[in-house]
Coordinates of C-alpha atoms in Angstrom, one line a residue:
M1 CA -69.4 1.6 -50.9
N2 CA -68.1 -1.8 -49.8
L3 CA -70.0 -5.0 -50.2
I4 CA -70.2 -7.3 -47.2
S5 CA -72.1 -10.5 -46.6
I6 CA -74.0 -11.3 -43.4
R7 CA -76.0 -14.2 -42.2
L8 CA -79.4 -13.4 -40.6
P9 CA -82.2 -15.5 -39.2
S10 CA -85.0 -15.9 -41.6
E11 CA -87.3 -13.9 -39.3
F12 CA -85.0 -10.8 -39.7
V13 CA -85.0 -11.2 -43.4
E14 CA -88.8 -11.4 -43.4
I15 CA -88.9 -8.2 -41.3
L16 CA -86.6 -6.4 -43.7
D17 CA -88.7 -7.5 -46.7
E18 CA -91.9 -6.4 -45.1
M19 CA -90.4 -2.9 -44.4
V20 CA -89.3 -2.6 -48.0
L21 CA -92.7 -3.8 -49.2
Q22 CA -94.4 -1.2 -47.1
G23 CA -92.2 1.5 -48.6
K24 CA -90.4 2.4 -45.4
Y25 CA -87.0 1.6 -47.1
A26 CA -86.0 1.4 -50.7
S27 CA -84.1 -1.9 -50.1
R28 CA -82.7 -4.3 -47.5
S29 CA -79.3 -2.6 -47.8
E30 CA -80.8 0.8 -47.0
A31 CA -82.6 -0.5 -44.0
I32 CA -79.5 -2.2 -42.7
R33 CA -77.3 0.9 -43.3
L34 CA -79.8 3.1 -41.4
A35 CA -80.1 0.6 -38.6
L36 CA -76.3 0.5 -38.2
R37 CA -76.2 4.3 -38.2
D38 CA -78.9 4.5 -35.5
F39 CA -77.2 1.8 -33.5
Y40 CA -73.9 3.7 -33.6
K41 CA -75.6 7.0 -32.6
E42 CA -77.4 5.5 -29.7
H43 CA -74.5 3.4 -28.3
Y44 CA -71.3 5.2 -29.2
A45 CA -71.8 8.8 -30.4
T46 CA -73.0 10.1 -27.1
K47 CA -69.9 8.8 -25.3
Q48 CA -66.9 11.1 -25.0
S49 CA -64.6 8.6 -26.8
T50 CA -62.4 9.7 -29.6
D51 CA -61.3 6.1 -30.5
F52 CA -63.7 5.8 -33.4
R53 CA -65.8 8.2 -35.4
F54 CA -68.6 6.9 -37.6
P55 CA -68.3 8.5 -41.1
N56 CA -70.8 11.3 -41.8
V57 CA -72.9 9.5 -44.4
E58 CA -76.2 11.3 -43.6
F59 CA -75.3 14.3 -45.7
A60 CA -73.7 12.4 -48.5
Y61 CA -76.6 10.0 -49.0
S62 CA -79.6 12.1 -47.7
N63 CA -81.2 12.4 -51.2
V64 CA -80.2 9.0 -52.5
I65 CA -82.5 6.0 -52.9
F66 CA -80.4 2.9 -52.3
E67 CA -80.8 -0.3 -54.2
D68 CA -79.5 -3.8 -53.5
D69 CA -76.4 -4.7 -55.4

């Protein structure tokens, strides 16, 4: 996996932390990865474009609990 840095408003970080505390996600990183996957599926996967294909990470990481690096 690649490591990237992003800047988020404090409200978004609080939301991420709350979801992790509630056990919905194992980490901030996992929540962001899954949000990006869902964003892609909703906005791009249904289009008939062959320009870009999101990697199939669902299968590869379906049984993995992600932890922040």
